PDB file of C-alpha atoms in Angstrom:
ATOM      1  CA  UNK J   1      26.286   4.043   2.669  1.00 81.00           C
ATOM      2  CA  UNK J   2      26.990   4.925   6.228  1.00 85.00           C
ATOM      3  CA  UNK J   3      25.729   7.810   8.469  1.00 91.00           C
ATOM      4  CA  UNK J   4      27.875  10.597   9.799  1.00 92.00           C
ATOM      5  CA  UNK J   5      26.684  11.823  13.128  1.00 92.00           C
ATOM      6  CA  UNK J   6      27.112  15.550  13.658  1.00 89.00           C
ATOM      7  CA  UNK J   7      26.805  16.221  17.369  1.00 79.00           C
ATOM      8  CA  UNK J   8      29.361  18.840  18.207  1.00 70.00           C
ATOM      9  CA  UNK J   9      29.805  22.405  17.049  1.00 76.00           C
ATOM     10  CA  UNK J  10      33.636  22.021  16.893  1.00 87.00           C
ATOM     11  CA  UNK J  11      35.642  19.572  14.790  1.00 92.00           C
ATOM     12  CA  UNK J  12      39.174  19.531  13.573  1.00 92.00           C
ATOM     13  CA  UNK J  13      39.614  21.528  10.387  1.00 91.00           C
ATOM     14  CA  UNK J  14      39.234  19.354   7.393  1.00 91.00           C
ATOM     15  CA  UNK J  15      37.932  16.316   9.338  1.00 93.00           C
ATOM     16  CA  UNK J  16      34.218  16.457   8.273  1.00 93.00           C
ATOM     17  CA  UNK J  17      34.868  16.263   4.448  1.00 93.00           C
ATOM     18  CA  UNK J  18      37.153  13.321   5.066  1.00 95.00           C
ATOM     19  CA  UNK J  19      34.553  11.541   7.270  1.00 95.00           C
ATOM     20  CA  UNK J  20      31.814  12.228   4.668  1.00 94.00           C
ATOM     21  CA  UNK J  21      33.914  10.582   1.989  1.00 94.00           C
ATOM     22  CA  UNK J  22      34.507   7.606   4.335  1.00 95.00           C
ATOM     23  CA  UNK J  23      30.767   7.401   5.211  1.00 95.00           C
ATOM     24  CA  UNK J  24      29.878   6.956   1.550  1.00 95.00           C
ATOM     25  CA  UNK J  25      31.572   3.486   1.744  1.00 94.00           C
ATOM     26  CA  UNK J  26      28.942   0.675   1.810  1.00 94.00           C
ATOM     27  CA  UNK J  27      30.855  -1.213   4.551  1.00 95.00           C
ATOM     28  CA  UNK J  28      30.606   1.725   7.031  1.00 96.00           C
ATOM     29  CA  UNK J  29      27.439   1.849   9.159  1.00 96.00           C
ATOM     30  CA  UNK J  30      28.063   4.893  11.391  1.00 96.00           C
ATOM     31  CA  UNK J  31      30.821   7.452  12.079  1.00 96.00           C
ATOM     32  CA  UNK J  32      30.619   9.482  15.212  1.00 95.00           C
ATOM     33  CA  UNK J  33      33.250  12.232  15.995  1.00 94.00           C
ATOM     34  CA  UNK J  34      33.677  12.682  19.780  1.00 93.00           C
ATOM     35  CA  UNK J  35      35.938  14.350  22.377  1.00 92.00           C
ATOM     36  CA  UNK J  36      38.518  16.848  21.341  1.00 93.00           C
ATOM     37  CA  UNK J  37      41.625  17.415  23.444  1.00 93.00           C
ATOM     38  CA  UNK J  38      45.027  19.078  23.417  1.00 93.00           C
ATOM     39  CA  UNK J  39      48.196  17.024  23.350  1.00 90.00           C
ATOM     40  CA  UNK J  40      51.855  17.733  23.741  1.00 90.00           C
ATOM     41  CA  UNK J  41      53.143  16.632  20.385  1.00 85.00           C
ATOM     42  CA  UNK J  42      52.458  18.225  17.043  1.00 86.00           C
ATOM     43  CA  UNK J  43      51.142  16.585  13.990  1.00 83.00           C
ATOM     44  CA  UNK J  44      51.933  18.021  10.529  1.00 86.00           C
ATOM     45  CA  UNK J  45      48.590  18.369   8.695  1.00 89.00           C
ATOM     46  CA  UNK J  46      45.487  16.262   9.407  1.00 93.00           C
ATOM     47  CA  UNK J  47      45.959  12.514  10.049  1.00 94.00           C
ATOM     48  CA  UNK J  48      43.440   9.867  10.797  1.00 95.00           C
ATOM     49  CA  UNK J  49      44.499   6.433  12.074  1.00 93.00           C
ATOM     50  CA  UNK J  50      43.048   3.393  13.798  1.00 96.00           C
ATOM     51  CA  UNK J  51      43.448   3.384  17.558  1.00 95.00           C
ATOM     52  CA  UNK J  52      41.465   0.692  19.379  1.00 95.00           C
ATOM     53  CA  UNK J  53      39.112  -2.068  18.370  1.00 96.00           C
ATOM     54  CA  UNK J  54      35.705  -1.899  20.082  1.00 95.00           C
ATOM     55  CA  UNK J  55      32.552  -3.925  20.083  1.00 94.00           C
ATOM     56  CA  UNK J  56      31.154  -3.426  16.544  1.00 94.00           C
ATOM     57  CA  UNK J  57      33.910  -1.346  15.017  1.00 96.00           C
ATOM     58  CA  UNK J  58      36.966   0.788  15.825  1.00 97.00           C
ATOM     59  CA  UNK J  59      38.016   3.994  17.579  1.00 97.00           C
ATOM     60  CA  UNK J  60      40.021   6.267  15.309  1.00 97.00           C
ATOM     61  CA  UNK J  61      42.218   9.161  16.333  1.00 96.00           C
ATOM     62  CA  UNK J  62      42.284  12.311  14.206  1.00 95.00           C
ATOM     63  CA  UNK J  63      45.262  14.758  14.770  1.00 95.00           C
ATOM     64  CA  UNK J  64      45.983  18.146  13.523  1.00 94.00           C
ATOM     65  CA  UNK J  65      48.662  20.271  15.146  1.00 92.00           C
ATOM     66  CA  UNK J  66      48.450  19.908  18.977  1.00 93.00           C
ATOM     67  CA  UNK J  67      44.859  18.862  18.873  1.00 94.00           C
ATOM     68  CA  UNK J  68      43.314  15.321  18.828  1.00 95.00           C
ATOM     69  CA  UNK J  69      39.763  14.164  18.219  1.00 95.00           C
ATOM     70  CA  UNK J  70      38.316  10.687  18.860  1.00 96.00           C
ATOM     71  CA  UNK J  71      36.151   9.222  16.015  1.00 96.00           C
ATOM     72  CA  UNK J  72      34.049   6.092  16.425  1.00 96.00           C
ATOM     73  CA  UNK J  73      33.286   3.880  13.412  1.00 97.00           C
ATOM     74  CA  UNK J  74      30.788   1.035  13.377  1.00 97.00           C
ATOM     75  CA  UNK J  75      31.798  -1.427  10.631  1.00 97.00           C
ATOM     76  CA  UNK J  76      32.407  -5.129  10.088  1.00 96.00           C
ATOM     77  CA  UNK J  77      35.643  -4.485   8.167  1.00 96.00           C
ATOM     78  CA  UNK J  78      39.037  -5.892   9.356  1.00 96.00           C
ATOM     79  CA  UNK J  79      41.411  -3.251  10.826  1.00 96.00           C
ATOM     80  CA  UNK J  80      43.794  -3.378   7.842  1.00 96.00           C
ATOM     81  CA  UNK J  81      41.016  -2.994   5.312  1.00 96.00           C
ATOM     82  CA  UNK J  82      39.488  -0.114   7.213  1.00 96.00           C
ATOM     83  CA  UNK J  83      42.836   1.729   7.339  1.00 96.00           C
ATOM     84  CA  UNK J  84      43.278   1.254   3.548  1.00 96.00           C
ATOM     85  CA  UNK J  85      39.840   2.807   2.976  1.00 96.00           C
ATOM     86  CA  UNK J  86      40.582   5.651   5.438  1.00 95.00           C
ATOM     87  CA  UNK J  87      43.774   6.374   3.492  1.00 94.00           C
ATOM     88  CA  UNK J  88      41.991   6.229   0.109  1.00 93.00           C
ATOM     89  CA  UNK J  89      39.342   8.748   1.295  1.00 91.00           C
ATOM     90  CA  UNK J  90      42.041  11.186   2.499  1.00 87.00           C
ATOM     91  CA  UNK J  91      41.872  14.653   0.794  1.00 80.00           C
ATOM     92  CA  UNK J  92      44.494  14.472  -1.982  1.00 70.00           C
ATOM     93  CA  UNK J  93      44.576  10.662  -1.973  1.00 57.00           C
ATOM     94  CA  UNK J  94      43.591  10.523  -5.648  1.00 52.00           C
ATOM     95  CA  UNK J  95      47.220  11.092  -6.504  1.00 44.00           C
ATOM     96  CA  UNK J  96      48.726   7.818  -7.901  1.00 42.00           C
ATOM     97  CA  UNK J  97      50.597   5.780  -5.345  1.00 43.00           C
ATOM     98  CA  UNK J  98      49.161   7.774  -2.472  1.00 41.00           C
ATOM     99  CA  UNK J  99      46.829   5.162  -1.205  1.00 42.00           C
ATOM    100  CA  UNK J 100      49.277   2.262  -1.308  1.00 43.00           C
ATOM    101  CA  UNK J 101      49.731   0.241   1.905  1.00 43.00           C
ATOM    102  CA  UNK J 102      52.835   0.879   3.992  1.00 43.00           C
ATOM    103  CA  UNK J 103      54.960  -1.883   5.257  1.00 40.00           C
TER     104      UNK J 103
END
């Protein structure tokens, strides 16, 4: 079971429950939400996707509306497997067919 680092007072709405579900995965060591910024484009709902590999894990990008937040994940998982687990932890992902991989 991983550890979710709570360091800020501000997070994207709905992000912490999603990250707590992901942190329950045995292959995740640490999840650290980081910088929040405003962006030009708009995202419908909350999305969490892999961005960049880094030493020991990956940087994820969480988007909701015109706001983006970086999230750092320490894990030994491959990128494709981590994205599958992120998708399966997504709120509402228990609906059949929801967590299937996209081509």
